[in-house]
Tab-separated table of C-alpha atoms in Angstrom:
chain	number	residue	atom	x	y	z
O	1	UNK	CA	78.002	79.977	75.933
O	2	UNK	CA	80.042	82.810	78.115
O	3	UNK	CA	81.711	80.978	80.754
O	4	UNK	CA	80.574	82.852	84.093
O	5	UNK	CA	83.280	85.824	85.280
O	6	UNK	CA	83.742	83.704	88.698
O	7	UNK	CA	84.986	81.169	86.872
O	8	UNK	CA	87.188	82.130	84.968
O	9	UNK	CA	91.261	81.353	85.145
O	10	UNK	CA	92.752	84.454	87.065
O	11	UNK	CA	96.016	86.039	87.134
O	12	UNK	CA	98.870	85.967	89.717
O	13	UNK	CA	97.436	88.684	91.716
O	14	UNK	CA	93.867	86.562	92.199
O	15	UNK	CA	90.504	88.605	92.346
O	16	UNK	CA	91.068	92.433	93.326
O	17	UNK	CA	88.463	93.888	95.037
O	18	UNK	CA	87.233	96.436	91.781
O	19	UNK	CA	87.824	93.323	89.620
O	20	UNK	CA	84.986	90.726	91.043
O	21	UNK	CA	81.722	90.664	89.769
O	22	UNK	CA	78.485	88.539	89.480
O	23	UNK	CA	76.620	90.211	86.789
O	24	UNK	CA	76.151	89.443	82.822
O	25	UNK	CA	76.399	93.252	81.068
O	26	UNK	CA	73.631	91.502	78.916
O	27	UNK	CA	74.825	93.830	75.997
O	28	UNK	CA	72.359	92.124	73.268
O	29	UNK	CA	69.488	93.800	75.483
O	30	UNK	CA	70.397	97.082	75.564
O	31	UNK	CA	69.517	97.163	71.883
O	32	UNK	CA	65.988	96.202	72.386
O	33	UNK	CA	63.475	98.947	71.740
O	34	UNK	CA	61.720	99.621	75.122
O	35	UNK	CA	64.005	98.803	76.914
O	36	UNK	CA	63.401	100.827	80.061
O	37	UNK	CA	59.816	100.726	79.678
O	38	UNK	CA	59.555	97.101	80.046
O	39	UNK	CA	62.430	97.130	82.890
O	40	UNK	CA	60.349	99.620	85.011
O	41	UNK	CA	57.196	96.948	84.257
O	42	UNK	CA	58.731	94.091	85.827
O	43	UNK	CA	58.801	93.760	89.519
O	44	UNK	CA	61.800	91.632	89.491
O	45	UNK	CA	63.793	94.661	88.300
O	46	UNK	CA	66.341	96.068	90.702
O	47	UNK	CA	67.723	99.538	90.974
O	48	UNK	CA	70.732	100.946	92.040
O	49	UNK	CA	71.143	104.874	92.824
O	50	UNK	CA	73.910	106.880	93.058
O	51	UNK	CA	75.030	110.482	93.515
O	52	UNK	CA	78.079	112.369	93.912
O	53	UNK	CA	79.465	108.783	93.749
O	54	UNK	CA	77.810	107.563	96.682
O	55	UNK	CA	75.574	104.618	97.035
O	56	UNK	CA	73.211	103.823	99.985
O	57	UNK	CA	74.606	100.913	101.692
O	58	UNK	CA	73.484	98.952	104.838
O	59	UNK	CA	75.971	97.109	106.803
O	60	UNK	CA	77.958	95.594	103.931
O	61	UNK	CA	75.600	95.078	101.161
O	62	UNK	CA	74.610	97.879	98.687
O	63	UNK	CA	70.879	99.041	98.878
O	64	UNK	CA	68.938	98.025	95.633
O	65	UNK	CA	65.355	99.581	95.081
O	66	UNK	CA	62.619	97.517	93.266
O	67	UNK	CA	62.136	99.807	89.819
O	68	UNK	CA	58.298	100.620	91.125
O	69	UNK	CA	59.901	102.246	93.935
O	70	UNK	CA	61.911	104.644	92.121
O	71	UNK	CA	60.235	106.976	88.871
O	72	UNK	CA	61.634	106.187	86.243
O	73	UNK	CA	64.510	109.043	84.926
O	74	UNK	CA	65.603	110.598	81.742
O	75	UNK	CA	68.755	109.239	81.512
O	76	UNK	CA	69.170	105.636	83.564
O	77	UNK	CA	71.451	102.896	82.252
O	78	UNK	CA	71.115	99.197	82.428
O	79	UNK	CA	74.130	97.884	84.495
O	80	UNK	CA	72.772	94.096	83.359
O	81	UNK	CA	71.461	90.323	85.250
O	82	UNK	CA	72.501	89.179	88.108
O	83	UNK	CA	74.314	85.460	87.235
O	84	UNK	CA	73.327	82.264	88.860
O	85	UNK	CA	74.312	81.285	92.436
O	86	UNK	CA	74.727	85.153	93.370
O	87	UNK	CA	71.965	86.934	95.427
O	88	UNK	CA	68.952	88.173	93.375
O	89	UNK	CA	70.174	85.876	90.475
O	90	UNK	CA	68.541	86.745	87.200
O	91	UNK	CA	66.928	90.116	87.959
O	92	UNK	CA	67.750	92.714	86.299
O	93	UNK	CA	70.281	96.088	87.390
O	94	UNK	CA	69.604	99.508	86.477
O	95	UNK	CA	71.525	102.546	87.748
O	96	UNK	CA	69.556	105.845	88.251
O	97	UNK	CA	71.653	108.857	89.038
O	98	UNK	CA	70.593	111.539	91.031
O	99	UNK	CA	71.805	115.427	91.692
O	100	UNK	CA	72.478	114.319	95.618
O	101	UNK	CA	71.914	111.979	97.575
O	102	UNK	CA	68.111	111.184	99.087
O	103	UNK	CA	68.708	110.278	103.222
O	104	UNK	CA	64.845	109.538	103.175
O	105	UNK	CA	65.121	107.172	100.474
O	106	UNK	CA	67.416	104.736	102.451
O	107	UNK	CA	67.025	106.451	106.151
O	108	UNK	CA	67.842	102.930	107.468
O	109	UNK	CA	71.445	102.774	105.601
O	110	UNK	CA	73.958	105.326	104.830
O	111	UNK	CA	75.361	106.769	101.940
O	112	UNK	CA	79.113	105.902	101.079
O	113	UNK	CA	81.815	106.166	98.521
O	114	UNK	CA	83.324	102.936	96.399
O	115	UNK	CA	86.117	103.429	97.686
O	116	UNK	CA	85.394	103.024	101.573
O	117	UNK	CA	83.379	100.016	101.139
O	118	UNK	CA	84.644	98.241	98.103
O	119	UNK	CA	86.570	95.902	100.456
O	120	UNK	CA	83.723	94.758	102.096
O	121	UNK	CA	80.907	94.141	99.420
O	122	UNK	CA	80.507	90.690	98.011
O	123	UNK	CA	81.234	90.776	94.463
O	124	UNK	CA	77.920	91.201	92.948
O	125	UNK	CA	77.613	94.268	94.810
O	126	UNK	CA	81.027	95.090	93.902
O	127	UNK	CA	81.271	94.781	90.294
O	128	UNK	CA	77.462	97.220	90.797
O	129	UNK	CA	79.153	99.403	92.222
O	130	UNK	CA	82.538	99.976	89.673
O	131	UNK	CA	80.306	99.717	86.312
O	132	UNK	CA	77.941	102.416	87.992
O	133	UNK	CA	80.199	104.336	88.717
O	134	UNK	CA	82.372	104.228	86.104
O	135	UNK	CA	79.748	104.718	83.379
O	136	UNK	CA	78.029	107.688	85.585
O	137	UNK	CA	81.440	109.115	85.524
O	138	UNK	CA	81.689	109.144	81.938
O	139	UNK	CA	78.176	110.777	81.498
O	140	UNK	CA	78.780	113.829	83.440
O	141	UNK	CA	81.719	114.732	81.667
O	142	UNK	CA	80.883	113.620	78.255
O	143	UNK	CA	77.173	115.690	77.498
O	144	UNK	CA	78.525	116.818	73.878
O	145	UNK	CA	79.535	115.798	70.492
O	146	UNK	CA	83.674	116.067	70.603
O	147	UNK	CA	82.994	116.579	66.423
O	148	UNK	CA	80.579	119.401	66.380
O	149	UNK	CA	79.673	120.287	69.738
O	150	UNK	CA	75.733	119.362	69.617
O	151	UNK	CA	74.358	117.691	72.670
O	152	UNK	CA	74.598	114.118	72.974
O	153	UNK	CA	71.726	111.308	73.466
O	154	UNK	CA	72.617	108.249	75.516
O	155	UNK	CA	71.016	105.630	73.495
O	156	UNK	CA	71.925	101.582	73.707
O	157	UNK	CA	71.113	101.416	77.623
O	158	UNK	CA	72.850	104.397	78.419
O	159	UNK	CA	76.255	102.584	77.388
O	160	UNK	CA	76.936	104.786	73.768
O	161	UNK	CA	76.010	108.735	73.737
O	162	UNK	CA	75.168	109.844	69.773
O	163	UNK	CA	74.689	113.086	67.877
O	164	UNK	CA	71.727	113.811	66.532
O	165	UNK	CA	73.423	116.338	64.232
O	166	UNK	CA	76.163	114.163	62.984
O	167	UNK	CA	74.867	110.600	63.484
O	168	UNK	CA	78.048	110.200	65.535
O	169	UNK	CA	78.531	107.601	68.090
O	170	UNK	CA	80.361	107.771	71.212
O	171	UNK	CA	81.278	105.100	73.826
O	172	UNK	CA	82.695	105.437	77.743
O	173	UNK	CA	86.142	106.437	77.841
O	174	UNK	CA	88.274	103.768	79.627
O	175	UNK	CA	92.159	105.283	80.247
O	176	UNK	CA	94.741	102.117	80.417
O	177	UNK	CA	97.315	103.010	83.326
O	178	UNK	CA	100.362	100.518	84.303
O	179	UNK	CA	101.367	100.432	87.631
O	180	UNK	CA	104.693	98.212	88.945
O	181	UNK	CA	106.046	96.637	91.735
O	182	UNK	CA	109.750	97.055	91.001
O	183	UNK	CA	112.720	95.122	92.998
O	184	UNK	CA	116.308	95.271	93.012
O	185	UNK	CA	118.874	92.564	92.393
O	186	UNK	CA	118.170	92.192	96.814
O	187	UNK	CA	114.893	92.097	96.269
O	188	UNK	CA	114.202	95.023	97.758
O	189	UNK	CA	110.952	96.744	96.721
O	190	UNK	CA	110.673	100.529	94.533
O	191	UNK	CA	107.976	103.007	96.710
O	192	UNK	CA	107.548	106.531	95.656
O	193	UNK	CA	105.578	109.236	97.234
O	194	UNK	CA	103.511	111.636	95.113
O	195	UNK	CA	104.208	115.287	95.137
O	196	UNK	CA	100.472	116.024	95.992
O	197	UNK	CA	100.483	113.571	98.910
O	198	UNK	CA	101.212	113.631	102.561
O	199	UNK	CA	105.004	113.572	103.503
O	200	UNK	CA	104.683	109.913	104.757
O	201	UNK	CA	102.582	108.394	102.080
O	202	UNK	CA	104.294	105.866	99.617
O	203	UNK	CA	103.336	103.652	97.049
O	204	UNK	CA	104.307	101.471	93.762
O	205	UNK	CA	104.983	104.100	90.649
O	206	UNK	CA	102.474	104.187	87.871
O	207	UNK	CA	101.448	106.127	85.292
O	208	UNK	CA	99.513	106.560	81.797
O	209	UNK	CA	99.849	104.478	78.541
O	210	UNK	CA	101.195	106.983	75.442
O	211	UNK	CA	99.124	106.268	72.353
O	212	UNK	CA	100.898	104.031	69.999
O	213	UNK	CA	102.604	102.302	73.152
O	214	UNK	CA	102.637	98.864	74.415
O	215	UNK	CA	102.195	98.339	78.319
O	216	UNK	CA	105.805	96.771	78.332
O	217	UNK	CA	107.269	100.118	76.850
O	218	UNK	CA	104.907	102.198	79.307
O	219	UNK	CA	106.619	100.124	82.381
O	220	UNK	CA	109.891	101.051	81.243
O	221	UNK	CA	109.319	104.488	80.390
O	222	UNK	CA	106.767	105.615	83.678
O	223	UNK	CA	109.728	104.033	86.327
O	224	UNK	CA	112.893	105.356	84.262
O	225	UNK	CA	111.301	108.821	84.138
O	226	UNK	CA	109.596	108.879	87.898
O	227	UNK	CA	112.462	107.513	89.712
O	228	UNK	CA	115.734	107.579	87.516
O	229	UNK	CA	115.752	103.572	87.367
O	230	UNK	CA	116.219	101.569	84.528
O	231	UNK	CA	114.356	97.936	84.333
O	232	UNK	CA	113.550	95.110	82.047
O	233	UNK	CA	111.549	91.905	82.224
O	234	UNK	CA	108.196	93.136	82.737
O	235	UNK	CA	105.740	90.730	83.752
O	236	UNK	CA	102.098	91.126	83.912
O	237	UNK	CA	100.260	89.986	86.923
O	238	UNK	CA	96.425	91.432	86.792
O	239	UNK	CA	94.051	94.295	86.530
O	240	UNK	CA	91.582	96.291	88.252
O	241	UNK	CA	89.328	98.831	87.288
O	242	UNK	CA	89.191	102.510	89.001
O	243	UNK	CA	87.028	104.672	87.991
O	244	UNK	CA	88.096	107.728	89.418
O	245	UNK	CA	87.522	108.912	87.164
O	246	UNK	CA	88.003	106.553	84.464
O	247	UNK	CA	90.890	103.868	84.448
O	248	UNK	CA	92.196	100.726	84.368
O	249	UNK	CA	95.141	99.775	86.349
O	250	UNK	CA	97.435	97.333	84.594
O	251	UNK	CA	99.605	95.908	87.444
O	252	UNK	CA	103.275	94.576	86.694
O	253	UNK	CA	106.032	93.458	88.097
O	254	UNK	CA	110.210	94.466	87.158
O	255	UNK	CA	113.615	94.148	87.722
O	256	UNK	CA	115.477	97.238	88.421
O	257	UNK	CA	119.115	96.931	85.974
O	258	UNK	CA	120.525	99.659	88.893
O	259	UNK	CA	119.441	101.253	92.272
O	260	UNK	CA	120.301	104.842	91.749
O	261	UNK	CA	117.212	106.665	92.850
O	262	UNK	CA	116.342	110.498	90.628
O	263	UNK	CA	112.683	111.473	91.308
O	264	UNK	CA	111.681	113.716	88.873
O	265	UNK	CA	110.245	116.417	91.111
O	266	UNK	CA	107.241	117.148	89.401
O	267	UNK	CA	105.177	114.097	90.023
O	268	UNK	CA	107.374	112.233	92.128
O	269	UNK	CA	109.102	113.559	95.437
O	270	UNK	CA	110.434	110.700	96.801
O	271	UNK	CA	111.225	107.110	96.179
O	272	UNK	CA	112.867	104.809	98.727
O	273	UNK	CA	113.794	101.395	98.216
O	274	UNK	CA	112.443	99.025	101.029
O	275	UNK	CA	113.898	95.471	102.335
O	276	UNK	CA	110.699	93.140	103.689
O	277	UNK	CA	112.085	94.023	107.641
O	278	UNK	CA	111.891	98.023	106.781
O	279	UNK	CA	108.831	98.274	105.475
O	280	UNK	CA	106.805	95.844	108.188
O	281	UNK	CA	109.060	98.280	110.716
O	282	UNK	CA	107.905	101.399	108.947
O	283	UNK	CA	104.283	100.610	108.723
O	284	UNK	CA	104.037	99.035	112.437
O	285	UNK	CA	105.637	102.292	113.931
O	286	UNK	CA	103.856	104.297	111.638
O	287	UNK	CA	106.480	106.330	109.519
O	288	UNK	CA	104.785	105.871	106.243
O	289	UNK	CA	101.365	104.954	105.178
O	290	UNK	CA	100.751	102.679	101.908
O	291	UNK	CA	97.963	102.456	99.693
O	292	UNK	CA	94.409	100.959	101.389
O	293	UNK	CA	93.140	97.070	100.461
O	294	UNK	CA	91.070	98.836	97.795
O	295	UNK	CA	93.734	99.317	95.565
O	296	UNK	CA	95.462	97.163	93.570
O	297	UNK	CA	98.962	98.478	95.051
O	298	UNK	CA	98.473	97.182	97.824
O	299	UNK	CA	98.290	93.678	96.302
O	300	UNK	CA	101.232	94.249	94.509
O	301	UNK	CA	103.170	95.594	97.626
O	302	UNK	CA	101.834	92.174	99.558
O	303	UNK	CA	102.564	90.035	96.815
O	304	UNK	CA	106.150	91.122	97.200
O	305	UNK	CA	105.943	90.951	100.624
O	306	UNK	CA	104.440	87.588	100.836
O	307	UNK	CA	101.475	88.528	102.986
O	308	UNK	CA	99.288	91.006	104.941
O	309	UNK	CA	102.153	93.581	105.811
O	310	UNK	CA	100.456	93.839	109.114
O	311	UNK	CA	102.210	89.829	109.623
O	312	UNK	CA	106.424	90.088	110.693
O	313	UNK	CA	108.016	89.038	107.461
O	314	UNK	CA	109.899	85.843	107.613
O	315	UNK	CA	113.636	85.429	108.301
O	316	UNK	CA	114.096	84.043	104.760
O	317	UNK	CA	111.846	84.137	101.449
O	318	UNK	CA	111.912	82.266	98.496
């Protein structure tokens, strides 16, 4: 039996916010013939709509339709069952995607983007909320055969697209993406700012896996060609989805061998090495802006920092 995701032993960097869920994918179902006919039958089935990314939500809980009160679409997916102990426990989640969004269809809530309320949904509505948007992602930019061009047929619950010319199957595109808290021998902490981001914005450096490369050797290689420094002893501390579009951020810790900083201009137009007292100073007077609780590097810049950076770091740290 599948031990339940809540369960389950987690990394050093706990449960991210894109990385909780309460729902079984149910992925033997989405074979069965039928299968959205005899979802929209049941009145215990549960739908979730988006559009342009945005989901209704009221207060902090996402807005889920019963299937009769929605018509059923061409193309919906089934996101899975809720799991025991969470709210709504063994219906059944479908996602419905529309061309924009409906304000009559949830005039008591609001429409809003994963990222502005991911913090604040429980993780049921959570993990909803990533696999919907994640897999809604990859239909809109995957309609057609990469082989021969034809037009593709979700099929499988919406989770595999095939060919009717070729037979071919094709499954949502998930890009792996490493992303590193790095510190000196003074444990001092690596922030960059992007080229494409305001002057005062700074973050941990990531970047894309190469094909045929290991995380480990994508850690090295993203931080020695961002910012000039070399490091070693890698360490993994946990993941969390981001599907904007369609990634998975790997996050890691490293030791930089040297501090010699040599952004590389073209992605990177600044990196800055931080003690624990200059970056709580920095972010209280408001100098530079890191990345929002969403993200998972902000849990690797507070892991580092050895709380909420909005608490005066202690005089001495382990």
């Amino acid at each position: 039996m599948t031990e339940p995701l809540r369960t389950l032993v987690l990394p050093p960097l706990g449960s991210l916010p894109l990385s909780r869920s309460e729902t079984d994918r149910d992925g033997v179902l989405r074979l069965a013939p039928d299968l959205f006919d005899t979802l929209w039958a049941s009145p215990e089935t549960l739908v979730l709509v988006l559009a342009g990314g945005l989901a209704p939500v009221i207060g902090s809980r996402l807005k889920l339709f019963p299937a009769g009160d929605i018509p059923q679409p061409a193309q919906p997916v089934y996101l899975g069952r809720v799991l025991p102990g969470a709210v709504d426990a063994g219906k059944q989640v479908v996602l419905v995607v529309l061309d924009e969004p409906d304000f009559d269809l949830a005039a008591e809530g609001e429409w809003i983007g994963l990222r502005e309320v991911a913090a604040s949904l429980d993780p049921r509505d959570a993990g909803l909320f990533v696999a919907g948007a994640a897999v809604a992602n990859w239909h809109a930019t995957h309609t057609h055969c990469p082989r021969c061009g034809s037009p593709t047929i979700p099929v499988d619950g919406g989770w595999v697209r095939r060919c009717p010319r070729d037979g071919s199957q094709h499954f949502p595109r998930t890009d792996p993406a490493i992303i590193v808290s790095v510190v000196d021998e003074d444990d001092r902490l690596l922030l960059g700012s992007a080229v494409t981001w305001p002057e005062n914005r700074f973050s941990t450096l990531a970047g894309f896996v190469e094909p045929g490369e290991s995380l480990e050797a994508a850690v090295v290689r993203e931080i020695a060609e961002e910012s000039g420094v070399e490091v070693h002893s890698p360490q993994y501390l946990g993941s969390q989805p981001w599907p904007f579009p369609a990634s998975i951020m790997l996050g890691f810790t490293a030791v930089a061998s040297g501090t010699d900083l040599v952004p590389d201009g073209v992605e990177i137009k600044t990196v800055r090495w931080f003690s624990r007292r200059e970056l709580f100073e920095a972010v209280r007077d408001g100098d530079i802006t890191i990345a929002g609780s969403v993200s998972i590097a902000r849990a690797l810049i507070e892991r580092w920092y050895g709380g909420p950076l909005d608490e005066e770091p202690a005089e001495v740290r382990p």
